XYZ file of C-alpha atoms in Angstrom:
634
model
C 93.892 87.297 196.649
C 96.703 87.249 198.868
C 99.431 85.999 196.143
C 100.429 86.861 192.998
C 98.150 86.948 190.114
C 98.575 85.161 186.743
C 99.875 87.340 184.384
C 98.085 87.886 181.032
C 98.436 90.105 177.997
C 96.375 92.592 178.120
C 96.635 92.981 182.340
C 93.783 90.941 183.596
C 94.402 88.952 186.271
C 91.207 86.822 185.371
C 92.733 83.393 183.066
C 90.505 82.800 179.908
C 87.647 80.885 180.942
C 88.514 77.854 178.231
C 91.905 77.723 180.288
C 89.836 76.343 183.338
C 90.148 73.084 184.554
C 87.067 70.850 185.328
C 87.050 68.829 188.650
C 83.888 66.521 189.806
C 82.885 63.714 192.361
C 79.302 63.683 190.956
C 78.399 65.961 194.292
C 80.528 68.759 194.047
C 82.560 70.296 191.420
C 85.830 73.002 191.142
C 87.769 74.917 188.713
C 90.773 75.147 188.930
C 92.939 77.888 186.913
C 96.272 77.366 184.964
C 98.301 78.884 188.098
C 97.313 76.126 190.301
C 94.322 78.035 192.356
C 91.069 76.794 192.770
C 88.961 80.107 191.812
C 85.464 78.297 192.060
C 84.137 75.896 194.688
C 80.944 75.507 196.593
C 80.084 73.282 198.973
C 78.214 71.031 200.246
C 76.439 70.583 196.842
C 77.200 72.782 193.202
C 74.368 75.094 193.989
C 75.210 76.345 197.583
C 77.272 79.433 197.908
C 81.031 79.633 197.308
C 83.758 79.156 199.435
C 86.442 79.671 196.523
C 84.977 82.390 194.249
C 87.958 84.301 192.789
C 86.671 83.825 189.295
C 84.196 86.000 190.065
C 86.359 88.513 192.195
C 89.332 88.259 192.885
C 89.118 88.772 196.950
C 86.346 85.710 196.779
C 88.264 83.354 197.986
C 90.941 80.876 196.447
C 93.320 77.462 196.744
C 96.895 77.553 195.240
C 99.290 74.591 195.923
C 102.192 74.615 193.580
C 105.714 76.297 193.456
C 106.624 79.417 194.159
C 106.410 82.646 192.118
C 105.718 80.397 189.140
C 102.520 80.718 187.889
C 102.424 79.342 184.276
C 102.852 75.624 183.656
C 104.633 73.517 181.798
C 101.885 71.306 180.468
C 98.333 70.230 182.236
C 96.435 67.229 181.198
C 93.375 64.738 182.326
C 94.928 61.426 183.300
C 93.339 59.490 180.668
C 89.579 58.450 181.295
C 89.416 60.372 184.253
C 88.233 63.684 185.690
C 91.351 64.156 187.518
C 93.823 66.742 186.339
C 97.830 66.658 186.069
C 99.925 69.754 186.099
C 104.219 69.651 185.588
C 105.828 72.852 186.308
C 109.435 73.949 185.437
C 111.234 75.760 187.841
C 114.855 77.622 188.106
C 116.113 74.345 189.609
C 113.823 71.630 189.010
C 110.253 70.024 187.653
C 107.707 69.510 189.901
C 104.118 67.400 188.788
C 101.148 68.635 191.384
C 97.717 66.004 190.975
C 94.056 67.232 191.690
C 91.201 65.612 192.580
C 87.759 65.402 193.998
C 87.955 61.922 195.805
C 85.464 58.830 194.834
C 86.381 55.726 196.889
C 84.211 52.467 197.339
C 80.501 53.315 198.848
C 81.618 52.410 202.673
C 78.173 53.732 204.405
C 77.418 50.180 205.894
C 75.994 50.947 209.531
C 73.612 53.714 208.335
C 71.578 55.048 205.739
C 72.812 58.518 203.816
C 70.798 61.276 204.525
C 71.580 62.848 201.079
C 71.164 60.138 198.391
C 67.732 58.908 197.219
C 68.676 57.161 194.424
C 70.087 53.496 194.612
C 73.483 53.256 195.796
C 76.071 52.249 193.676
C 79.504 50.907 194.212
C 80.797 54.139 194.749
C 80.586 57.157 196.719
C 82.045 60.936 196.375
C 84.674 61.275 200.346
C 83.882 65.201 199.587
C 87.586 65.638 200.107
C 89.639 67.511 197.541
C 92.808 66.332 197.337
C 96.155 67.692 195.772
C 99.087 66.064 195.396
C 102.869 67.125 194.845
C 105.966 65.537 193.834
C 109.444 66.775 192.686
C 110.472 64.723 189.891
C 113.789 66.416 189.408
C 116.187 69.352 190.730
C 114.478 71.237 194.114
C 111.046 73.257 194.247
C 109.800 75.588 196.657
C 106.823 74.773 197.226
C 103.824 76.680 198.162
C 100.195 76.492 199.753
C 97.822 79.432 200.088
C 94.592 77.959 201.370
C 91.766 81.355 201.403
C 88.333 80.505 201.810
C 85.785 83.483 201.601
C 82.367 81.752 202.286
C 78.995 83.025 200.695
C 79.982 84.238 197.948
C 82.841 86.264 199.637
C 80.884 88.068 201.846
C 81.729 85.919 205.377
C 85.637 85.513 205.686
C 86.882 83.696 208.912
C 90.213 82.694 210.474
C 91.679 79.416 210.421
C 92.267 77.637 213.933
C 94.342 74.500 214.511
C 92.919 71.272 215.258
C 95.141 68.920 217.480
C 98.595 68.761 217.778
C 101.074 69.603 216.119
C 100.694 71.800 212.704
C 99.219 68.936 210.363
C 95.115 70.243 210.618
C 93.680 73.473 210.539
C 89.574 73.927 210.713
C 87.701 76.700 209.561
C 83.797 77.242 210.086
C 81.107 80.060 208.551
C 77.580 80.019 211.326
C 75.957 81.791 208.351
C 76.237 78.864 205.666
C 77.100 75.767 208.630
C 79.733 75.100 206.779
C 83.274 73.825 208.247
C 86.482 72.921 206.395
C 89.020 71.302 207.258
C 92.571 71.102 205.740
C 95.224 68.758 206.454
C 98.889 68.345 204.926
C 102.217 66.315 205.805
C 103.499 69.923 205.547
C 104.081 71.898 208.471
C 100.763 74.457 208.351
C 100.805 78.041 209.435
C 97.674 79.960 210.175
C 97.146 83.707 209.368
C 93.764 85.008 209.949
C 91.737 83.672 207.251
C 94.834 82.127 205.169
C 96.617 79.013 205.558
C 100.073 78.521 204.677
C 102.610 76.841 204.034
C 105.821 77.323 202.589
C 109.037 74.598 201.893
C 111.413 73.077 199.794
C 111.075 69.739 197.768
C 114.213 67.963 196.790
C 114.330 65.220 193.753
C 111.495 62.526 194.903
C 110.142 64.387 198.206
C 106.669 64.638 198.168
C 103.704 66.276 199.730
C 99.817 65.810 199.911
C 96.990 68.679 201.022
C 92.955 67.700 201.127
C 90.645 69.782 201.801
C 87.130 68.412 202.870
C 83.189 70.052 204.284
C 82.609 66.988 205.245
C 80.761 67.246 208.926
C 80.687 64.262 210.281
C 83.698 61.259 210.337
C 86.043 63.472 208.122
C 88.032 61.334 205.671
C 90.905 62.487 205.617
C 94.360 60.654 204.574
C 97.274 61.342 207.181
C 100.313 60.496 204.970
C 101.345 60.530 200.876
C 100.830 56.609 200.879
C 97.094 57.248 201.581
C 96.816 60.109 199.831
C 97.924 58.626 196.404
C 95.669 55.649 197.219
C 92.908 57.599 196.937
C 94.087 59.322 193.713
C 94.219 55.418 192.390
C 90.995 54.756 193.386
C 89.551 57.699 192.144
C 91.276 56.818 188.593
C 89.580 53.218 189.005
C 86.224 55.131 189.050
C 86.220 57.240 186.415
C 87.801 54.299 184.091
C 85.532 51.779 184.733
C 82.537 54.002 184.600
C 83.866 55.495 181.091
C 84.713 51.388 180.046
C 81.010 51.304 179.684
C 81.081 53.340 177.207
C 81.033 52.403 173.455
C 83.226 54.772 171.730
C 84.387 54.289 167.961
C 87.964 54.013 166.909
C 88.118 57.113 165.574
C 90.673 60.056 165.634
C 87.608 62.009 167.339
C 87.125 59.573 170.148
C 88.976 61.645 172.284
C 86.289 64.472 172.245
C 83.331 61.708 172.757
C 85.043 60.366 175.552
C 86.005 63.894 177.348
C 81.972 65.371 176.540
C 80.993 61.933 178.650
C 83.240 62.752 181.451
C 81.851 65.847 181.417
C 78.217 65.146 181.742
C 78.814 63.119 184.159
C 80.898 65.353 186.298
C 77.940 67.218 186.210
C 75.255 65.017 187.436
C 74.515 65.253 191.310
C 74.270 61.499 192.038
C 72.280 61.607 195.376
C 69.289 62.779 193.930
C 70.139 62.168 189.512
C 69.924 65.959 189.045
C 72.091 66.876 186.016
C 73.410 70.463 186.171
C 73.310 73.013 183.286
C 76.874 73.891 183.838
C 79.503 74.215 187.149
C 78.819 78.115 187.268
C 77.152 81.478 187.940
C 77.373 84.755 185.784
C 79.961 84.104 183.226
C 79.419 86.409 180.739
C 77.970 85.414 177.596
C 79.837 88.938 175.874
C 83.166 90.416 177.600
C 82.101 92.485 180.209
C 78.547 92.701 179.465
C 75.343 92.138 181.181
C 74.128 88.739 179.897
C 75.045 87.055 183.227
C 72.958 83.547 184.247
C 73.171 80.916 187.035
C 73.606 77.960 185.098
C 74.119 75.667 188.267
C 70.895 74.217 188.232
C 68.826 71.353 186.572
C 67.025 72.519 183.354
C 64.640 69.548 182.351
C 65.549 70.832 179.071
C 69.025 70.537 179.138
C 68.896 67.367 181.302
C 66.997 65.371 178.963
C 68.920 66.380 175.777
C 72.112 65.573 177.623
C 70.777 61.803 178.011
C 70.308 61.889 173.787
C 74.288 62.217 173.962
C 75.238 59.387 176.748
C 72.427 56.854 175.176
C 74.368 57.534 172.126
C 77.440 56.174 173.782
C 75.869 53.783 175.645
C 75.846 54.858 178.926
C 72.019 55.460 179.528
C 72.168 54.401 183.605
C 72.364 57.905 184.667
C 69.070 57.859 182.705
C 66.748 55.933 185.746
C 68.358 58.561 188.109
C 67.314 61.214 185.793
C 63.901 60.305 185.530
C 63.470 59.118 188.955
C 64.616 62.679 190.044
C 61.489 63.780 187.759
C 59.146 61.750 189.450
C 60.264 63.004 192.820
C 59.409 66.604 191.459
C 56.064 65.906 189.934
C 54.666 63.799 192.447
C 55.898 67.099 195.143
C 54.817 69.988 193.127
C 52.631 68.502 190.462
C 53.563 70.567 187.351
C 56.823 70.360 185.827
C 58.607 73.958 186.006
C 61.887 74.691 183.937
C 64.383 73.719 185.938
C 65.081 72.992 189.731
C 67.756 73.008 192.638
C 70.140 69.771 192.600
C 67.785 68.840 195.493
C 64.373 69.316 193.569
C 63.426 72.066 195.533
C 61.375 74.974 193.494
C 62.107 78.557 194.439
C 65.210 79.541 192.911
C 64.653 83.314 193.439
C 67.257 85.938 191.106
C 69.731 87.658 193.292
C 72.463 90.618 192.063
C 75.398 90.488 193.941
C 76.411 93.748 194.022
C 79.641 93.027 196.036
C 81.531 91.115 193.697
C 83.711 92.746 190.199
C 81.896 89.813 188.362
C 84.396 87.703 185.860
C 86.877 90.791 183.978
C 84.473 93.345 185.096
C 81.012 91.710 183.266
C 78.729 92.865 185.622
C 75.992 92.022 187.521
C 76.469 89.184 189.346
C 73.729 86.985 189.519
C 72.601 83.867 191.897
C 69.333 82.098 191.427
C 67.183 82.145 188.090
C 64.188 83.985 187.391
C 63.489 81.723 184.398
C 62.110 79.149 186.829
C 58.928 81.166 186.591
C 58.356 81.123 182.686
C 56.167 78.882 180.666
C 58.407 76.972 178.458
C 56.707 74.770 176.335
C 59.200 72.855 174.960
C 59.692 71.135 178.305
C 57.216 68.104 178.125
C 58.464 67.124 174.506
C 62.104 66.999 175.774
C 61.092 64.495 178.765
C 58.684 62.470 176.860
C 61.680 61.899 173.723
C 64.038 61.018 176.000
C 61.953 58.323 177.957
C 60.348 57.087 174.741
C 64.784 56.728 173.935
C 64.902 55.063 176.944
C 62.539 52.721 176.844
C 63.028 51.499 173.124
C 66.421 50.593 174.485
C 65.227 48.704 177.590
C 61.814 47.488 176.645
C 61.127 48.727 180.386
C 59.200 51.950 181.125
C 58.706 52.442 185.245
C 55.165 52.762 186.883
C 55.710 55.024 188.705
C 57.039 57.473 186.051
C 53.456 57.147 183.448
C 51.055 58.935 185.603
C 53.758 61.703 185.225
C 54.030 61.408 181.380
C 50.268 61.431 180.901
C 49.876 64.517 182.683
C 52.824 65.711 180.893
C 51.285 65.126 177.521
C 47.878 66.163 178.622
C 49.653 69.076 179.370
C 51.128 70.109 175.900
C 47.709 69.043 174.723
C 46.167 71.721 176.640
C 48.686 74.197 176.547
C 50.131 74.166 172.781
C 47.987 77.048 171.130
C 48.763 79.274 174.024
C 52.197 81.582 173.925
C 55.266 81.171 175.793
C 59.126 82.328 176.215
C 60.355 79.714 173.911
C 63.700 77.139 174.303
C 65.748 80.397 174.466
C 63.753 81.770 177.955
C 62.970 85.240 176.362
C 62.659 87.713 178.843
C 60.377 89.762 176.387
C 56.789 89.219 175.620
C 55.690 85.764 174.862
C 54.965 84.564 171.244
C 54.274 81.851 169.437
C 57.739 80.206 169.248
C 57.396 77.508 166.178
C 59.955 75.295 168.393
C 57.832 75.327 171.403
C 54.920 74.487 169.600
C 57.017 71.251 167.479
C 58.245 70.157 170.746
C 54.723 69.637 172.186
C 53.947 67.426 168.760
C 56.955 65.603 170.024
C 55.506 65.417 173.399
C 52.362 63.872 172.421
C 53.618 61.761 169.087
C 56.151 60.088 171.928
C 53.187 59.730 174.390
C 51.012 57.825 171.991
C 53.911 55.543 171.396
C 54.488 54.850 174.625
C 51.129 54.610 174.937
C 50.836 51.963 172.146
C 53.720 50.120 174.001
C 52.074 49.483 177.073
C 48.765 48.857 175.086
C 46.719 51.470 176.044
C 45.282 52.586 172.562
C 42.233 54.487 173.572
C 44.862 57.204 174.875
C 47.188 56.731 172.487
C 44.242 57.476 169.653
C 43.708 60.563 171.802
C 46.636 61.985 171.482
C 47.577 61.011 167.655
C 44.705 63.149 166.911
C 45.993 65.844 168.357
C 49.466 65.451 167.805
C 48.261 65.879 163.616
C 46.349 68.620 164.565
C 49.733 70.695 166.440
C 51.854 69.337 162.987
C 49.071 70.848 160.385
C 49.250 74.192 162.890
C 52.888 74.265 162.557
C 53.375 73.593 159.191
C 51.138 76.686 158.357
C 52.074 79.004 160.548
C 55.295 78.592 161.316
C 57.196 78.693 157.308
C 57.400 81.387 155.820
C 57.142 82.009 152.150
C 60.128 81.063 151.078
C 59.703 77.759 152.884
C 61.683 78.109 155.972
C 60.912 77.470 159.606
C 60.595 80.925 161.323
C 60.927 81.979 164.961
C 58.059 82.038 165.730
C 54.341 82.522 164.046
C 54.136 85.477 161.618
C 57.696 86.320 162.100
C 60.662 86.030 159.297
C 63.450 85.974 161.770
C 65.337 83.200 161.781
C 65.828 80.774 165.148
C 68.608 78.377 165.421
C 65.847 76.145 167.039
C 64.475 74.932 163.689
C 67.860 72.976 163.235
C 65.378 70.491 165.032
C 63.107 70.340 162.905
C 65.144 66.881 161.364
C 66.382 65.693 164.546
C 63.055 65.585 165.716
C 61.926 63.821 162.896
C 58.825 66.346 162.864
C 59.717 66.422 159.102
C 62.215 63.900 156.620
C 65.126 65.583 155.947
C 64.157 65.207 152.063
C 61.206 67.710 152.593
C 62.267 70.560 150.541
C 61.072 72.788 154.004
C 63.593 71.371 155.862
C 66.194 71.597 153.446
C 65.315 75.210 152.779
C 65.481 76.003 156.566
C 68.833 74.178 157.106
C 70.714 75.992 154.640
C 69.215 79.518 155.016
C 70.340 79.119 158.492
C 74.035 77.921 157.704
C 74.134 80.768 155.264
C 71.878 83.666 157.336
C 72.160 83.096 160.830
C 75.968 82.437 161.061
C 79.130 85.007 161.902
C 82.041 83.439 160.127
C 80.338 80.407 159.883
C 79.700 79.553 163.725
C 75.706 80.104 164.216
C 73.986 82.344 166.373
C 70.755 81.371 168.392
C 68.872 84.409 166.709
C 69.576 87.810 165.611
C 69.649 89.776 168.961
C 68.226 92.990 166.863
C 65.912 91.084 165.863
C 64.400 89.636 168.277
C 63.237 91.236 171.954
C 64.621 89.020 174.372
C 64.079 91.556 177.503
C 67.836 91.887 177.960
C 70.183 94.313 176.017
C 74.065 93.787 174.261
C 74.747 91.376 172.098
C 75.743 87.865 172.409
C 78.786 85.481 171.401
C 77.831 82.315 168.753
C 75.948 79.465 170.352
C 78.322 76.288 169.956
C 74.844 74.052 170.651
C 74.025 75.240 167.498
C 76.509 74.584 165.479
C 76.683 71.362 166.308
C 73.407 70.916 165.224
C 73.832 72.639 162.082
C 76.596 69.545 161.957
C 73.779 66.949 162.786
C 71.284 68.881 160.282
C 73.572 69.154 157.034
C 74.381 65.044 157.491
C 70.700 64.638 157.414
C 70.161 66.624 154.069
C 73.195 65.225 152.990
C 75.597 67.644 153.287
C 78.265 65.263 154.807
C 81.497 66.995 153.181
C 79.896 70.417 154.805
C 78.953 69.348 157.718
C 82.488 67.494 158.700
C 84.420 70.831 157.829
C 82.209 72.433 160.220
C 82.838 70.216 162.840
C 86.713 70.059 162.470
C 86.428 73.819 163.003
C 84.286 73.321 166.251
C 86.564 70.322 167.556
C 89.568 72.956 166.902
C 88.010 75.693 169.228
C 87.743 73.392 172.183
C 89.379 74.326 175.186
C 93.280 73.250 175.899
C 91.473 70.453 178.368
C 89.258 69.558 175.519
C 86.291 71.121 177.363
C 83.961 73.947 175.828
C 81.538 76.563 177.168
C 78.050 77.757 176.185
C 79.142 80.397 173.509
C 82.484 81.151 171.365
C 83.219 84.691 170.088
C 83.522 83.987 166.412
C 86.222 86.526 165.986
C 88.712 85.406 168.071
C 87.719 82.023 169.362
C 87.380 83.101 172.888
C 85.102 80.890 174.882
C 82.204 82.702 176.584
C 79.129 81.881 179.473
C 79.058 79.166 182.187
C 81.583 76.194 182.123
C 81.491 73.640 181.019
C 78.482 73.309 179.374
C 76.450 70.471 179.171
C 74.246 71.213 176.298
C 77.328 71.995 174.206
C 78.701 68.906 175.081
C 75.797 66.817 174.516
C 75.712 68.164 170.995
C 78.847 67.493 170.234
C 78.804 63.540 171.309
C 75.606 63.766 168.663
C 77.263 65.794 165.982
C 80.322 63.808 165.897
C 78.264 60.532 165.694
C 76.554 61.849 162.824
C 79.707 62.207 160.990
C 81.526 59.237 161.928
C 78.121 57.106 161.137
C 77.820 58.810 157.427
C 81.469 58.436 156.950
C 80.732 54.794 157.936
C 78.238 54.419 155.956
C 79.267 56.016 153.082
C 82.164 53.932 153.025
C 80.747 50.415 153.115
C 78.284 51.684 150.416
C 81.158 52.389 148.054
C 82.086 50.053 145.268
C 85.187 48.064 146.149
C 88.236 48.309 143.675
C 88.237 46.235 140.708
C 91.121 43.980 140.638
């Protein structure tokens, strides 16, 4: 990039990923660094290519609005119950606070249709503007704005031109990706090549606005401050009366329940219910190695267990978007594959890009996910819990969505003695994962009681039948002899995967098997105590290095002791996972357990999601073991 760096000990230029800050309009996402640049941003939807991509190289492509040759803040926070992020910087001669957003304002489509959504529309609607905000609270503050795009990935920079009169609008447009920005400011906006700039000096209450948007048609853009913060207010009145729904406990942990929700939902893609795995590509998983995924992408998987952590908040509406967006895929490709586009669409084909430095060097690069093409079997237990969750709670289960679950469960039935790559996609050989194989009992014990439900007992006989038959298979093959769920069949390695095994309820916590298997893993498959998803020397996953520890499954080690009763246990652990989170109170996939460095894509839904169930565990036993208690004698 163009300006200065960050500077960090140690002299990368790359900020800690945990030091990212998370924006969302439930269509489009951005990080945003502690300096004030956006370093990731694609557009029109999560999983199109970049037109900010500096996290990933440093030339990709950024967005820095703040002051001048200051690049560490004084403090950032989340406006409370919101997605939208607050930064105050100190300066030589004054303080200056600079607000981000991606803007949600009241759904205004009224003379025609949207050609994006197909879910119902809802009060609200993402302007796919984002929006920044400065004013200088005290003293003076140069000011400045660096606008860089770099579209595709980095690979197609263009020059700004102005739009109008006067120096207020600048447009920018790539023929390769169709897309066109434009960027307007009550600043006075110079154009070099492909950077926009600006550069001035705020005195004590002077202000300033920038937005961005892609937006190609009827561009809403505001035209002075006044607007400008009027959209920041009504973006506030979104994310608070969406998170009002909410049923949070009075608890000093609330505040990580209530940040995991705003998470998850910053990462759903409203038009079509798609939940994203995470808001990135390719960060590594182990400092500059080679375990690089796209995580920006709908994983059925992932999807589904996120829904386990909203329902247990109460906010299970994303849930009919969710399984609408399942039907849509089923009915147009028949199987259910892994995971899909935020559109639905199949073919999301692996690609290196060899022309980016990759995050601090980890190399390659990758766009697109060859895991779409594994068999997974874990997939059609996931969907079938979750809508069996969802329906107990509504005593409403969709037409259109059972011919889907039947051949979903007719599908574990006919596929559950056959190998796979298991919950972890193993790029190795396929096996007999013991996980893959419980999750299609799931599959089919929540088919027969939906089945049972709806009153259709001949199927729901048909599948109880086999459904004993997949538990007896399990329960022989997959312990080993000292009682403890293995990896997979035949195998003594252990799998963090097991830690289901209770959650599931494929067993009651008081079988001595499960307790075995929950504390040999707590005590085995742990570095320092944080648990790993398997030992990587252990086990031929098809990819070499190592691998940070999974924070997914810690958390459920946290869910797992409270079921054996390990309360004391399990709340130590999950003060020590609560303590790791990021300064923003967001995590990613994977922590080194060393230092507590935060490692792969971010956020992370399924981290999150376990969390919101971990911490629920605790507070509930807490709860429970309180009002059990004895009260005082007087």
């Amino acid at each position: 990039m163009a300006h200065s760096p960050t500077r960090r000990v140690g002299g990368s230029p790359f900020p800690p990923i945990a030091e990212y800050a998370f924006l969302s309009d439930c269509e489009t996402s951005c990080l945003v660094a502690p300096s004030g640049n956006v370093e990731w941003m694609c557009v029109p939807r999560p999983d199109a290519p970049s037109v900010f991509g500096s996290i990933l190289d440093r030339g990709a492509g950024g967005f820095r609005f703040g002051p001048e040759r200051i690049t560490i803040p004084a403090g950032r926070r989340y406006l409370p119950g919101t997605n939208i992020m607050e930064t105050t910087w100190q300066t030589p001669n004054g303080w200056l606070i600079v607000t981000d957003c991606l803007v949600v304002n009241r759904w205004h489509r009224t003379a025609a249709r949207s050609k994006t959504h197909r879910r119902t529309p809802m009060d609200w609607d993402a302007e796919h503007v984002l929006l920044r905000t400065a004013r200088c609270e005290h003293g003076q503050v140069d000011l400045s704005l660096i606008c860089e795009p770099n579209f595709d990935y980095g690979r197609r920079p263009e020059s700004w031109e102005y739009e109008g009169d006067g120096y207020s609008t600048g447009i920018i447009h790539n023929a390769t990706t169709g897309v066109t920005l434009r960027l307007r400011t009550d600043l006075r906006l110079g154009l070099d090549g492909r950077r926009a700039l600006v550069r001035t000096n705020l005195k004590e209450g002077d202000t300033a606005f920038v937005a961005l948007t892609w937006r190609a048609h009827d561009p809403l853009l505001p035209s002075t401050y006044a607007q400008a913060r009027a959209a920041v207010e009504s973006t506030t009145e979104f994310w608070r009366q969406w998170l009002s729904r909410g049923m949070f406990p009075d608890h000093p942990w609330r505040r990580y329940l209530q940040r995991s929700a705003l998470a998850l939902k910053g990462l759903t893609y409203a038009p079509t219910g798609a939940l994203l795995a995470a808001a990135t590509t390719s960060l590594p998983e182990t400092p500059k190695g080679q375990r690089n995924w796209d995580y920006r992408y709908s994983w059925i998987r992932d999807s589904t267990f996120a829904l386990w952590g909203l329902y247990t908040l109460g906010l299970d509406y994303e849930a009919n978007d969710f399984f609408s967006f399942i039907a849509d895929v089923c009915e147009e490709h028949g199987d259910i594959q892994v995971m899909y586009r935020v559109g639905g669409e199949s073919e999301l084909d692996e690609q290196v890009l060899g022309h980016l430095s990759g995050y601090d060097g980890a190399s390659p690069v990758r766009i697109g996910n060859d895991a779409h093409k594994q068999r997974q079997h874990d997939v059609w237990g996931t969907v079938l819990d979750s809508v069996y969750l969802h329906t107990k709670s509504r005593d409403y289960l969709s037409e259109r969505l059972w011919p889907v679950l039947v051949r979903l469960a007719d599908a574990a039935a006919d596929h559950w003695r056959e190998p796979d790559q298991g919950i972890w996609e193993m790029r190795g050989e396929p096996r007999h994962f013991t996980t893959s194989k419980m999750m299609c009992w799931v599959a089919l014990d929540r088919a027969r009681r939906l089945a049972q439900m709806r009153g259709d007992l001949h199927a729901a006989a048909r599948w109880k039948t086999i459904a004993e038959e997949i538990h007896a298979d399990v329960c022989a093959n997959g312990v080993d002899e000292r009682g403890v769920f293995t990896q997979y069949y035949g195998s003594r390695s252990l799998d963090a995967s097991a830690l289901l095994v209770p959650l599931l309820g494929f067993l009651p916590a008081s079988d001595d098997r499960v307790k075995a298997t929950v504390l040999t893993i707590a005590d085995e498959l742990t570095v320092d105590g944080l648990v790993l998803r398997y030992r990587t020397e252990e086990t031929d996953d098809g990819v070499g290095g190592t691998e940070g520890a999974f924070l997914i499954c810690s958390f459920w080690l946290v869910s797992a002791l409270v079921e054996i009763g390990e309360l004391r246990r399990a709340r130590q652990l999950c003060e020590r996972l609560l303590s790791m989170a990021s300064p923003l109170d967001l995590f990613a996939e994977e922590v080194d357990p060393a230092t507590g460095r935060h490692l792969g894509n971010f956020p992370q839904a399924f981290t999150h999601l376990a969390l919101i169930t971990a911490v629920m565990y605790v507070i509930r036993a807490e709860d429970a073991e309180a009002y059990a208690r004895p009260l005082p004698s007087t």
